[in-house]
Amino acid sequence: MDDVRKYLQSQREQFEADLFELLRIPSVSADPAFAGDVQRGAAWLADHLRSFGLPAEVIPTAGHPLVYAETPPVPGAPVALVYGHYDVQPPDPLDEWTSPAFEPTVRDGNVYARGATDDKGQMLTHVNSVQAWLETVGKLPLQVKLLIEGEEEVGSEHLEAFLAENKDKLACDCVVVSDTAQFAPGVPAITYGLRGITYFELKLTGPSQDLHSGVFGGSVANPAIALAKMLAGLIDADGRVTIPGFYDDVAPLTDAERAEFAALPFDEPKFAQQLGVDALDGEAGFTTLERRWARPTFDVNGLTSGYQGEGAKTVLPARASAKFSFRLVPNQDPAKIAAGLKQRLAELLPAGIKMDLREFHGAPGVVMPLDSPYLQAAARAIETGFDRRPVFIREGGSIPIVNTFAEALDADVLLLGWGQNDDNPHSPNEKFSLADFHRGIAASAALWHELAAIDN
Ligand code: BES
Ligand code: ZN
């Protein structure tokens, strides 16, 4: 391990330069205009893996390609599958970035760029640690398989099928994912639970074209008002979702877990201040960490209707639409939620308005066992890389394929996040601490050593 450590020290600048190269590729998976750049992202990654002797494949799918590589099998040692994503969220709103989204820029020890933390920077920590072992020891102490996809930010639709058809190729004892955050600066964490998600778009249509709101207003239903009422009707005054059966399967928080959350060093006023709000809000009867990590929620993600230009225009819009999603917790079934939503929207739909509901991606929530030996090995590796034992947390975000990994591969999933909560993923000025980048690489290098020591 000493040679590995020295190598990591000597390669700090090179690792950063490699990361910046990947960050310059605008691999936005949601927008077809960037499809070529997503391809370039996959090609860059495969070439990079080949540059230190790993035969890497770019595997086409019906959507964006996967990148796959593996080190040689090591009899008697466990197999680790690293999962990450090279696709990124759209960079909008562009004018709120201090430096351009795809021109990585270092300020105060952070690299700013779309994908810096989510997930190019975090994902590369494992690529770099594999490189370090190969370039020094010549081999890894266990087999590492790397599966890096290009559709995480759009729901991992085609990865599901690939996984179902390639269970032998991907067979492993544990899955390693760095696509979450630490609990706070200087407080590394292992995430043992994630929320799921189900995402929709609702389009309402009223009159056959926009109307003069003075001539016609008050005599026909206004789609914008109908939309506002319908969305508001999905949640009650206590912040609870009104879809029939929505809470039926929700795994309740145990008293022990509530006590563990409460014991974490979480400063609510500071959290509110960081977000620029003067009060926090959410489901009655739950703390902020409980609301974020272990309770299902409803959010409107986008809202469109009527006149959006300069000045005032007296119009009764013909159409209104919204994108919205529910975060789900373990045992809630996205399909059942979708069925309940349709029923609730039908109740809320006023006369004179037609609706069209489109369903996007869905994924269930997950909670992983805390007594896994792989998890304990990861805790030791994090202590090596970060000089501090991790705390165990849940997170509110979703990584759709994680549940499938746990079920289809029967593997423990280790969510080892190197990011920070203020990294601005999906927002302007996304960043990643370069110190955390290097600590993450060191932790990953130690992880191969710790996992290899587990009897298999
Ligand atoms: N890295 C995030 C998920 C995440 C972020 C988990 C922070 C925990 C803490 C991931 O890339 C992501 O954003 N996923 C999407 C999935 C969705 C598009 C299906 C999400 O959660 O919105
Ligand atoms: Zn993301």
XYZ file of C-alpha atoms and ligand atoms in Angstrom:
479
model
C 0.000 0.000 0.000
C 2.987 2.336 0.526
C 3.806 2.381 -3.172
C 0.155 3.025 -3.962
C 0.091 5.931 -1.531
C 3.247 7.447 -3.029
C 1.848 7.041 -6.518
C -1.359 8.852 -5.505
C 0.730 11.737 -4.148
C 2.764 11.951 -7.334
C -0.298 11.874 -9.590
C -2.431 14.568 -7.953
C -2.029 17.056 -10.784
C -2.459 14.428 -13.477
C -5.666 13.145 -11.851
C -7.028 16.685 -11.763
C -6.073 17.288 -15.379
C -7.866 14.065 -16.378
C -10.974 15.088 -14.465
C -10.991 18.524 -16.120
C -10.771 16.872 -19.541
C -13.864 14.800 -18.845
C -15.679 17.819 -17.371
C -15.157 19.709 -20.652
C -17.383 17.184 -22.448
C -21.028 18.330 -22.116
C -22.514 14.841 -21.751
C -26.081 15.978 -20.998
C -28.230 12.853 -21.245
C -31.669 14.512 -21.104
C -31.268 16.657 -24.221
C -30.980 14.899 -27.622
C -28.955 17.867 -28.914
C -26.058 16.608 -26.746
C -26.210 12.945 -27.842
C -22.869 13.239 -29.680
C -21.232 14.666 -26.569
C -22.587 11.813 -24.475
C -20.927 9.432 -26.969
C -17.694 11.414 -26.645
C -17.903 11.083 -22.871
C -18.122 7.297 -23.160
C -15.257 7.184 -25.669
C -13.051 9.381 -23.455
C -13.634 7.128 -20.481
C -12.928 3.916 -22.395
C -9.726 5.401 -23.869
C -8.690 6.568 -20.428
C -9.152 3.083 -18.947
C -7.155 1.605 -21.826
C -4.354 4.113 -21.197
C -3.357 2.209 -18.059
C -3.902 -1.240 -19.457
C -7.563 -2.006 -18.773
C -9.335 -3.385 -21.830
C -12.520 -1.299 -21.792
C -15.633 -1.733 -23.905
C -18.121 0.887 -24.990
C -21.399 -1.016 -24.998
C -24.195 0.512 -27.071
C -27.746 0.451 -25.711
C -31.023 1.654 -27.190
C -30.136 4.917 -25.400
C -26.712 6.201 -24.361
C -23.766 3.750 -24.185
C -22.319 1.996 -21.155
C -18.613 1.729 -20.452
C -17.391 -1.551 -18.974
C -14.004 -2.875 -17.871
C -12.741 -5.440 -15.394
C -9.472 -6.409 -13.739
C -8.455 -10.097 -13.709
C -10.292 -12.485 -11.328
C -8.594 -13.195 -7.982
C -9.570 -16.650 -6.668
C -10.667 -16.613 -3.032
C -11.184 -12.834 -2.933
C -14.527 -11.091 -3.286
C -15.570 -9.249 -6.447
C -16.454 -5.544 -6.317
C -18.536 -3.836 -8.987
C -18.022 -0.084 -9.254
C -21.027 1.760 -10.630
C -21.053 5.415 -11.624
C -22.315 7.714 -14.346
C -20.602 9.954 -16.884
C -23.818 11.712 -17.947
C -24.804 15.031 -16.391
C -27.889 17.161 -15.826
C -28.594 20.098 -18.170
C -26.545 23.155 -17.125
C -29.481 25.596 -17.144
C -29.935 28.372 -16.067
C -26.688 29.269 -17.830
C -26.519 32.919 -16.813
C -26.340 31.990 -13.129
C -22.950 30.291 -13.477
C -19.944 32.314 -12.315
C -17.718 30.437 -14.776
C -19.108 28.473 -17.748
C -20.599 25.069 -16.899
C -18.278 23.120 -19.190
C -15.085 25.080 -18.547
C -13.815 23.572 -15.275
C -12.474 26.393 -13.102
C -10.756 26.094 -9.716
C -11.724 28.553 -6.984
C -10.965 28.116 -3.269
C -9.865 24.520 -3.709
C -13.057 23.512 -5.530
C -13.488 22.671 -9.188
C -16.624 24.277 -10.623
C -18.310 22.549 -13.578
C -21.466 20.594 -14.371
C -20.764 16.992 -13.335
C -17.901 17.924 -10.967
C -19.499 16.113 -8.020
C -22.398 14.390 -9.850
C -20.805 12.186 -10.883
C -17.637 12.575 -12.944
C -15.379 13.642 -10.067
C -16.699 11.046 -7.649
C -16.758 8.252 -10.228
C -13.166 8.919 -11.329
C -11.874 8.393 -7.779
C -12.363 4.640 -8.309
C -10.873 4.714 -11.794
C -7.840 6.508 -10.372
C -7.399 4.088 -7.494
C -7.535 1.116 -9.873
C -4.934 2.881 -12.018
C -2.740 3.393 -8.930
C -2.802 -0.295 -7.997
C -2.116 -1.393 -11.581
C 0.762 1.068 -12.068
C 2.467 0.150 -8.781
C 1.588 -3.356 -7.554
C 0.724 -4.473 -11.089
C -2.561 -6.068 -10.049
C -5.476 -5.598 -7.674
C -5.960 -7.765 -4.568
C -9.522 -8.543 -5.718
C -11.410 -8.373 -8.979
C -12.891 -4.955 -9.695
C -15.517 -4.565 -12.397
C -16.328 -1.044 -13.575
C -19.739 -0.232 -15.031
C -20.166 3.441 -15.876
C -23.404 4.485 -17.522
C -24.684 7.450 -19.524
C -28.336 7.538 -18.481
C -28.438 7.842 -14.703
C -29.835 11.355 -14.832
C -32.698 10.183 -17.021
C -33.691 7.132 -15.004
C -31.236 4.361 -16.078
C -33.871 2.926 -18.366
C -31.591 0.803 -20.558
C -29.271 -0.279 -17.785
C -32.109 -2.314 -16.271
C -32.302 -4.493 -19.394
C -28.506 -4.811 -19.648
C -28.342 -5.959 -16.062
C -31.072 -8.537 -16.526
C -29.213 -9.990 -19.539
C -25.704 -9.845 -18.048
C -26.047 -11.159 -14.517
C -23.034 -13.477 -14.930
C -20.797 -10.789 -16.368
C -21.725 -8.434 -13.526
C -21.751 -11.059 -10.747
C -20.180 -9.565 -7.621
C -20.225 -9.556 -3.823
C -20.614 -5.837 -3.372
C -21.375 -2.776 -5.469
C -19.417 0.418 -4.830
C -21.098 3.708 -5.720
C -19.761 7.211 -5.076
C -22.647 9.451 -6.142
C -23.841 10.849 -2.805
C -22.455 13.302 -0.260
C -20.626 13.340 3.058
C -22.727 14.404 6.027
C -20.793 17.671 6.370
C -17.268 18.992 5.711
C -14.951 16.794 7.765
C -17.757 14.310 8.500
C -17.528 11.517 5.924
C -20.540 9.231 5.654
C -21.737 5.921 4.374
C -25.273 6.183 3.021
C -27.371 3.110 3.796
C -30.670 4.313 2.334
C -31.922 6.275 -0.667
C -35.366 7.460 -1.656
C -36.976 6.259 -4.846
C -38.825 8.433 -7.322
C -41.704 8.530 -9.748
C -41.924 11.395 -12.249
C -44.835 12.745 -14.315
C -45.911 15.433 -16.731
C -49.499 16.663 -16.698
C -50.855 18.613 -19.667
C -54.210 20.382 -19.411
C -56.136 21.730 -22.365
C -59.087 24.116 -22.199
C -60.385 26.201 -25.131
C -59.050 25.403 -28.594
C -56.874 28.564 -28.581
C -55.794 31.383 -26.239
C -58.727 33.741 -25.535
C -59.236 37.386 -24.545
C -59.561 37.104 -20.751
C -61.978 40.045 -20.604
C -64.334 38.770 -23.260
C -64.297 35.109 -22.175
C -62.847 35.072 -18.639
C -65.260 33.757 -16.042
C -67.262 31.757 -18.560
C -64.861 28.891 -19.306
C -62.425 27.024 -17.076
C -58.928 28.534 -17.115
C -56.327 25.716 -17.548
C -53.721 27.597 -15.489
C -56.106 27.887 -12.539
C -57.206 24.285 -12.999
C -53.572 23.193 -12.942
C -52.777 25.238 -9.831
C -55.775 23.779 -8.009
C -55.077 20.224 -9.103
C -51.441 20.401 -8.001
C -52.401 22.045 -4.727
C -55.001 19.309 -4.281
C -52.276 16.666 -4.250
C -51.019 17.835 -0.866
C -52.869 18.825 2.313
C -52.250 21.453 4.996
C -50.050 19.022 6.953
C -47.812 18.452 3.957
C -49.241 14.989 3.355
C -49.867 13.640 -0.137
C -53.575 13.052 -0.827
C -53.234 10.212 -3.349
C -55.351 7.265 -2.177
C -53.181 4.591 -0.571
C -50.037 6.745 -0.802
C -48.878 5.954 2.745
C -50.158 2.361 2.902
C -46.803 0.674 2.298
C -44.451 3.306 3.734
C -41.818 1.635 5.903
C -42.103 3.517 9.200
C -39.059 4.982 10.897
C -38.041 2.975 13.956
C -37.457 4.717 17.267
C -33.805 3.661 17.074
C -33.372 5.233 13.666
C -35.086 8.440 14.748
C -32.697 8.604 17.707
C -29.699 8.039 15.400
C -30.815 10.819 13.043
C -31.368 13.134 16.010
C -27.855 12.420 17.305
C -26.213 13.645 14.074
C -24.676 17.123 14.265
C -27.364 18.862 12.184
C -27.919 22.594 12.553
C -31.420 23.487 11.267
C -31.078 27.305 11.306
C -27.767 27.030 9.445
C -29.339 24.646 6.930
C -32.188 27.104 6.278
C -29.745 29.975 5.960
C -27.615 28.014 3.458
C -30.694 27.547 1.299
C -31.702 31.192 1.568
C -35.086 30.560 3.258
C -36.394 32.062 6.491
C -38.278 28.918 7.512
C -38.264 25.210 6.783
C -41.419 23.400 5.728
C -42.608 19.826 5.316
C -44.745 16.984 6.602
C -46.054 17.646 10.102
C -44.614 15.478 12.855
C -41.188 14.847 11.341
C -37.759 16.474 11.681
C -35.911 17.905 8.701
C -33.588 14.902 8.380
C -36.557 12.530 8.639
C -38.431 14.522 5.990
C -35.441 14.510 3.660
C -34.292 10.920 4.110
C -37.140 8.720 5.178
C -40.504 10.302 4.270
C -42.131 10.364 0.845
C -42.725 13.765 -0.732
C -44.352 15.616 -3.623
C -42.553 18.321 -5.603
C -43.453 20.371 -8.638
C -40.391 20.447 -10.893
C -41.660 22.754 -13.631
C -44.741 24.802 -14.390
C -45.787 26.396 -17.674
C -48.841 28.319 -18.850
C -49.942 31.566 -20.424
C -47.988 34.669 -21.238
C -44.347 34.629 -20.126
C -43.044 37.669 -22.032
C -42.410 41.275 -20.962
C -45.278 43.396 -19.655
C -48.871 42.341 -19.094
C -51.061 40.446 -21.548
C -54.711 39.766 -20.750
C -55.030 36.233 -21.964
C -56.933 33.148 -20.908
C -54.430 30.448 -21.873
C -55.549 27.426 -23.856
C -53.051 25.131 -22.150
C -51.156 24.584 -18.920
C -48.656 21.921 -17.987
C -46.532 20.805 -15.083
C -43.716 18.369 -14.429
C -43.807 16.889 -10.959
C -42.454 13.984 -8.978
C -42.820 12.020 -5.796
C -39.856 10.806 -3.783
C -40.636 7.373 -2.438
C -39.383 5.390 0.536
C -38.862 1.649 0.913
C -41.888 -0.588 0.240
C -43.763 2.059 -1.792
C -44.373 0.738 -5.294
C -43.994 3.349 -8.083
C -46.646 1.589 -10.209
C -49.165 1.628 -7.369
C -48.465 5.325 -6.738
C -49.030 6.050 -10.444
C -52.389 4.259 -10.356
C -53.449 6.200 -7.259
C -52.333 9.458 -8.848
C -54.526 8.859 -11.910
C -57.506 8.266 -9.644
C -56.823 11.417 -7.600
C -56.289 13.604 -10.692
C -59.578 12.361 -12.162
C -61.311 13.526 -8.953
C -59.600 16.922 -9.143
C -60.182 17.576 -12.858
C -62.732 20.374 -13.397
C -65.378 20.297 -16.140
C -64.262 21.893 -19.399
C -60.626 20.764 -19.102
C -58.985 17.727 -20.709
C -55.905 16.139 -19.239
C -53.059 14.060 -20.531
C -50.701 12.434 -18.005
C -47.298 11.177 -19.087
C -45.261 8.892 -16.870
C -41.469 9.191 -16.847
C -38.981 7.158 -14.845
C -39.688 5.407 -11.581
C -37.568 3.618 -9.005
C -38.268 2.273 -5.523
C -36.414 3.452 -2.417
C -33.814 1.266 -0.693
C -32.359 0.614 2.726
C -29.262 -1.563 3.089
C -28.274 -3.736 6.070
C -25.764 -2.041 8.380
C -24.149 -5.266 9.568
C -22.605 -6.115 6.182
C -18.877 -6.977 6.418
C -18.363 -5.054 3.157
C -19.839 -1.956 4.736
C -17.550 -2.318 7.734
C -14.567 -2.717 5.386
C -15.662 0.466 3.618
C -15.822 2.299 6.954
C -12.169 1.355 7.604
C -11.154 2.470 4.106
C -12.867 5.819 4.623
C -11.007 6.237 7.889
C -7.768 5.724 5.943
C -8.677 8.259 3.257
C -10.421 10.890 5.387
C -8.744 10.446 8.794
C -12.115 10.050 10.404
C -14.637 7.250 10.805
C -17.780 7.781 8.744
C -21.236 8.329 10.172
C -24.113 6.257 8.773
C -26.828 8.264 7.072
C -29.682 8.007 4.599
C -30.146 10.401 1.677
C -33.128 11.883 -0.105
C -31.863 11.610 -3.676
C -32.313 8.582 -5.905
C -29.989 6.315 -7.825
C -32.514 4.227 -9.721
C -30.371 1.166 -10.380
C -29.286 0.639 -6.769
C -32.360 -1.335 -5.843
C -31.946 -3.535 -8.910
C -28.300 -4.181 -8.013
C -29.245 -5.297 -4.530
C -32.013 -7.574 -5.817
C -30.734 -8.897 -9.137
C -27.084 -9.343 -8.119
C -27.812 -10.164 -4.482
C -24.972 -7.821 -3.537
C -24.492 -5.305 -0.745
C -24.427 -1.793 -2.179
C -21.900 0.578 -0.607
C -22.831 4.224 -1.125
C -19.597 6.021 -0.358
C -20.230 9.678 -1.098
C -17.319 12.100 -1.324
C -19.458 15.188 -2.140
C -20.776 17.951 0.118
C -24.371 19.078 0.569
C -23.554 22.499 -0.872
C -21.966 21.122 -4.053
C -24.966 22.364 -6.099
C -25.644 19.225 -8.115
C -28.394 19.895 -10.713
C -27.956 23.638 -9.941
C -25.769 26.451 -11.240
C -22.155 26.514 -9.969
C -21.860 22.789 -9.293
C -18.564 22.092 -7.572
C -16.423 19.388 -6.024
C -13.675 19.876 -3.445
C -10.334 18.791 -4.883
C -9.214 17.832 -1.369
C -12.219 15.492 -1.151
C -11.401 14.203 -4.639
C -7.947 13.121 -3.472
C -9.239 11.805 -0.136
C -11.820 9.804 -2.090
C -9.091 8.306 -4.278
C -7.094 7.349 -1.169
C -10.175 5.807 0.455
C -10.931 3.873 -2.724
C -7.353 2.583 -2.940
C -7.644 1.408 0.684
C -11.045 -0.116 -0.033
C -9.576 -2.692 -2.442
C -7.161 -3.743 0.290
C -9.885 -3.915 2.984
C -12.378 -5.789 0.808
C -9.733 -8.293 -0.320
C -9.153 -9.242 3.321
C -12.755 -10.428 3.711
C -13.059 -14.217 3.570
C -14.971 -15.268 0.536
N -26.168 11.700 -7.431
C -27.576 11.838 -7.540
C -28.371 11.197 -6.433
C -28.097 11.695 -5.060
C -27.665 12.974 -4.817
C -28.318 10.873 -4.008
C -27.409 13.394 -3.542
C -28.101 11.294 -2.738
C -27.623 12.560 -2.507
C -28.037 11.250 -8.838
O -27.179 11.499 -9.894
C -29.368 11.876 -9.169
O -29.479 13.058 -9.177
N -30.358 11.067 -9.437
C -31.615 11.529 -9.877
C -32.342 10.323 -10.362
C -33.568 10.611 -11.155
C -33.263 11.467 -12.353
C -34.218 9.329 -11.584
C -32.385 12.210 -8.758
O -32.281 11.831 -7.586
O -33.097 13.167 -9.057
Zn -27.728 13.830 -10.373
